């Protein structure tokens, strides 16, 4: 006779108090088991992992029985396909539910073509080893939003299924505070306002998005609030009052792919260093001086888009506490900003704000 294999399932027993009688089983269990989302509970019910008096309950709408002892066999999470890798992380906050970090430029969030490993997911699998309760039954971090590989700044990832579901709902409802800093060529007119369009894929070019009229049948609504924080120098050959570059603060109401980069380019102020959306224009500060030459060199040497996710605020999906996290731009961004700030400002351009 073959030896029986020991089950590695996490067996949990939840007893129903009288006041729970008549509630939907999936809703009640999700409330009782704080680390499992309702979606995950429904999947476990479908798999026959929930029993009452030894009988499988296969209906998520089952009415809870008072004093019933419900057993839930939660299988161990499957290993994620990406391999854990020891990659340094700048962690701003971490608890048993989620992790907030300052992502460096050059680090891709997900494995993909050209970067099969060495990504944020690989780093989180290593950093959170033994802490991931399973997102949909798989031991992986819950990525609910992303930053482009060459964009730096604040990101959040879930460590539990419940946190993942909660964060996903916040992002879907746009109930997240997201503030970015962008160094752009020229400036936006008016100096503060809202850019409100649709954004869709640019045909066969899957790397780019394009601006579409608001309400178009294609694409999705995209809303960016912006204000000009600083202006630098004057732009040669442009109308009086046109800066050579600006620092723009952007607050996202929606979070579409490349939203800020596409919106600022559409408004005539593409992000410096942005190979996709900067167009054919050149950075042309007015005048000839050491400061102007240094600024030209700094822009030429900047090898990525000058965009930084400076602030992320949200209500913690489990503790329900309002949290806000910020991060200063990295050294390369600060160096470029410093070079631009030394550009002479003409009387027509006016003072930097």
Coordinates of C-alpha atoms in Angstrom, one line a residue, residues 4-246:
X4 CA -0.5 8.7 1.9
X5 CA 0.9 12.1 1.0
X6 CA 0.6 14.7 3.7
X7 CA -1.5 17.6 2.7
X8 CA 0.2 21.0 2.7
X9 CA -3.0 22.9 2.5
X10 CA -3.7 25.6 5.1
X11 CA -6.8 24.3 6.7
X12 CA -8.9 27.0 8.3
X13 CA -12.1 26.6 10.3
X14 CA -14.6 29.5 10.6
X15 CA -17.6 29.2 12.9
X16 CA -20.7 31.2 11.9
X17 CA -22.3 33.2 14.7
X18 CA -26.1 33.5 14.7
X19 CA -26.1 37.0 13.2
X20 CA -24.3 35.6 10.1
X21 CA -27.2 33.3 9.2
X22 CA -28.5 33.9 5.8
X23 CA -25.5 35.8 4.4
X24 CA -23.9 34.8 1.1
X25 CA -21.1 32.4 1.8
X26 CA -18.5 34.0 -0.4
X27 CA -19.1 37.5 1.0
X28 CA -19.1 36.3 4.6
X29 CA -15.9 34.2 4.3
X30 CA -14.1 37.1 2.5
X31 CA -14.9 39.3 5.5
X32 CA -13.8 36.7 8.0
X33 CA -10.6 35.7 6.1
X34 CA -8.8 39.1 5.8
X35 CA -6.0 37.8 3.6
X36 CA -8.3 36.4 0.9
X37 CA -10.3 38.5 -1.5
X38 CA -13.9 37.6 -2.4
X39 CA -12.7 36.6 -5.9
X40 CA -10.2 34.2 -4.3
X41 CA -12.8 32.8 -2.0
X42 CA -15.2 32.2 -4.9
X43 CA -12.4 30.3 -6.7
X44 CA -11.8 28.1 -3.7
X45 CA -15.5 27.4 -3.5
X46 CA -15.6 26.4 -7.2
X47 CA -12.6 24.1 -6.5
X48 CA -14.4 22.3 -3.7
X49 CA -12.1 23.6 -1.0
X50 CA -14.9 24.7 1.3
X51 CA -16.9 22.2 3.3
X52 CA -19.6 22.1 5.9
X53 CA -19.8 19.0 8.0
X54 CA -17.6 17.2 5.5
X55 CA -19.8 18.1 2.5
X56 CA -18.4 20.3 -0.2
X57 CA -20.1 23.6 -0.7
X58 CA -19.9 24.4 -4.4
X59 CA -22.3 27.4 -4.5
X60 CA -20.9 30.8 -3.7
X61 CA -24.5 32.0 -3.0
X62 CA -24.9 29.3 -0.3
X63 CA -26.7 30.9 2.7
X64 CA -24.5 30.7 5.8
X65 CA -25.9 28.4 8.5
X66 CA -25.8 29.7 12.1
X67 CA -23.2 27.8 14.2
X68 CA -22.0 26.0 11.1
X69 CA -18.2 25.2 11.2
X70 CA -17.0 25.9 7.6
X71 CA -13.6 24.4 6.7
X72 CA -11.5 26.1 4.0
X73 CA -8.5 24.3 2.6
X74 CA -6.3 27.0 1.2
X75 CA -3.6 25.4 -1.0
X76 CA -0.1 26.8 -0.8
X77 CA 0.5 29.4 -3.6
X78 CA 2.1 28.2 -6.7
X79 CA 5.6 29.4 -7.5
X80 CA 5.7 32.3 -9.8
X81 CA 7.4 31.8 -13.2
X82 CA 9.8 34.7 -12.9
X83 CA 12.8 33.8 -10.7
X84 CA 13.6 35.8 -7.6
X85 CA 16.6 38.0 -8.0
X86 CA 18.6 40.0 -5.4
X87 CA 18.2 43.5 -6.8
X88 CA 18.5 46.5 -4.4
X89 CA 15.2 48.3 -3.6
X90 CA 14.6 51.7 -2.1
X91 CA 11.7 50.8 0.2
X92 CA 9.6 53.7 1.5
X93 CA 7.0 51.6 3.4
X94 CA 6.2 48.0 3.9
X95 CA 3.8 46.0 6.0
X96 CA 2.3 42.5 5.7
X97 CA -0.2 43.7 3.0
X98 CA 1.8 45.9 0.6
X99 CA 5.1 47.5 -0.2
X100 CA 5.8 51.1 -1.5
X101 CA 9.1 51.8 -3.2
X102 CA 11.0 54.4 -5.1
X103 CA 11.7 52.8 -8.5
X104 CA 14.9 53.8 -10.2
X105 CA 15.0 54.8 -13.8
X106 CA 16.1 51.9 -16.0
X107 CA 14.3 49.2 -14.1
X108 CA 11.5 47.6 -16.0
X109 CA 8.4 46.6 -13.9
X110 CA 7.5 43.3 -15.7
X111 CA 9.6 40.8 -17.6
X112 CA 9.2 41.2 -21.3
X113 CA 11.0 41.2 -24.7
X114 CA 14.5 42.5 -24.2
X115 CA 14.4 42.1 -20.4
X116 CA 13.4 38.6 -19.5
X117 CA 14.7 39.1 -15.9
X118 CA 16.3 41.8 -13.8
X119 CA 12.9 43.5 -13.4
X120 CA 11.0 44.9 -10.4
X121 CA 8.9 41.7 -10.3
X122 CA 12.1 39.6 -10.0
X123 CA 13.3 42.0 -7.2
X124 CA 10.1 41.8 -5.3
X125 CA 9.9 38.0 -5.5
X126 CA 13.3 38.0 -3.7
X127 CA 12.6 40.8 -1.3
X128 CA 9.2 39.4 -0.3
X129 CA 10.2 35.7 -0.2
X130 CA 7.9 33.9 2.3
X131 CA 5.6 36.9 2.7
X132 CA 3.5 36.5 -0.4
X133 CA 0.2 34.9 0.5
X134 CA -0.7 34.4 -3.2
X135 CA -2.4 36.7 -5.8
X136 CA -5.0 34.4 -7.3
X137 CA -3.2 31.4 -5.8
X138 CA 0.2 32.3 -7.2
X139 CA 3.1 33.5 -5.1
X140 CA 3.7 36.8 -6.8
X141 CA 3.6 40.5 -6.1
X142 CA 0.3 42.3 -7.1
X143 CA 1.3 44.9 -9.7
X144 CA -1.7 47.3 -10.0
X145 CA 0.0 50.1 -11.8
X146 CA 3.3 50.6 -13.5
X147 CA 5.9 53.2 -14.4
X148 CA 7.7 53.2 -17.7
X149 CA 11.1 51.6 -17.5
X150 CA 12.9 55.0 -17.8
X151 CA 10.6 56.8 -15.4
X152 CA 11.6 57.0 -11.8
X153 CA 9.5 57.4 -8.7
X154 CA 7.0 56.0 -6.2
X155 CA 5.1 52.7 -6.9
X156 CA 3.0 50.4 -4.7
X157 CA 2.7 46.6 -5.0
X158 CA 0.5 44.2 -3.1
X159 CA 1.7 41.3 -1.1
X160 CA -1.7 39.7 -0.4
X161 CA -4.7 38.9 -2.5
X162 CA -6.9 41.2 -0.4
X163 CA -4.6 44.1 -0.8
X164 CA -4.3 43.5 -4.5
X165 CA -8.0 43.6 -5.0
X166 CA -8.4 46.7 -2.8
X167 CA -5.7 48.6 -4.6
X168 CA -7.0 47.6 -8.0
X169 CA -10.4 49.1 -7.1
X170 CA -8.8 52.3 -5.9
X171 CA -7.0 52.7 -9.3
X172 CA -10.1 51.7 -11.2
X173 CA -12.1 54.4 -9.5
X174 CA -9.2 56.9 -9.9
X175 CA -9.2 57.3 -6.1
X176 CA -5.4 57.6 -6.0
X177 CA -3.3 60.8 -5.6
X178 CA -0.5 60.8 -8.2
X179 CA 1.8 63.7 -8.7
X180 CA 4.7 63.8 -11.2
X181 CA 7.5 66.2 -12.1
X182 CA 8.5 66.7 -15.7
X183 CA 11.3 68.7 -17.3
X184 CA 10.0 69.8 -20.7
X185 CA 11.2 71.6 -23.8
X186 CA 9.6 75.0 -24.0
X187 CA 6.5 75.6 -21.9
X188 CA 2.8 75.0 -21.7
X189 CA 0.2 77.7 -22.3
X190 CA -1.6 78.6 -20.2
X191 CA 0.9 78.1 -17.4
X192 CA -1.6 76.0 -15.4
X193 CA -4.7 74.0 -16.5
X194 CA -6.1 70.7 -17.5
X195 CA -5.4 68.6 -20.6
X196 CA -8.5 66.5 -21.3
X197 CA -8.5 64.2 -24.4
X198 CA -8.9 60.6 -25.4
X199 CA -5.8 58.5 -25.7
X200 CA -5.5 55.4 -27.9
X201 CA -3.0 53.1 -29.6
X202 CA -1.1 54.6 -32.5
X203 CA -2.1 52.1 -35.1
X204 CA 0.5 49.4 -35.8
X205 CA 3.1 51.1 -33.6
X206 CA 2.5 49.4 -30.3
X207 CA 5.1 51.4 -28.5
X208 CA 3.3 54.7 -28.9
X209 CA -0.1 56.1 -28.1
X210 CA -1.8 59.0 -29.9
X211 CA -4.1 61.8 -28.8
X212 CA -7.7 61.5 -30.0
X213 CA -10.6 63.9 -29.7
X214 CA -12.5 63.8 -26.4
X215 CA -15.5 61.5 -26.8
X216 CA -14.0 59.7 -29.8
X217 CA -15.2 56.1 -30.3
X218 CA -11.6 54.9 -30.0
X219 CA -9.3 55.2 -27.0
X220 CA -10.0 56.1 -23.4
X221 CA -10.6 59.4 -21.6
X222 CA -7.4 60.9 -20.2
X223 CA -7.2 63.8 -17.8
X224 CA -4.0 65.5 -16.6
X225 CA -4.0 68.6 -14.4
X226 CA -0.8 70.6 -14.6
X227 CA 1.0 73.7 -13.3
X228 CA 4.2 75.3 -14.3
X229 CA 6.6 75.3 -11.3
X230 CA 9.7 76.8 -12.8
X231 CA 10.7 78.3 -16.2
X232 CA 14.3 78.3 -17.5
X233 CA 15.8 80.8 -20.0
X234 CA 14.3 81.9 -23.3
X235 CA 13.7 79.9 -26.4
X236 CA 15.6 81.1 -29.4
X237 CA 13.5 82.0 -32.4
X238 CA 10.2 81.7 -30.5
X239 CA 7.7 84.3 -29.5
X240 CA 8.5 86.6 -26.7
X241 CA 7.9 85.0 -23.3
X242 CA 8.6 81.5 -24.5
X243 CA 11.0 79.7 -22.1
X244 CA 13.7 77.3 -23.3
X245 CA 12.5 74.7 -20.8
X246 CA 10.1 74.3 -17.8

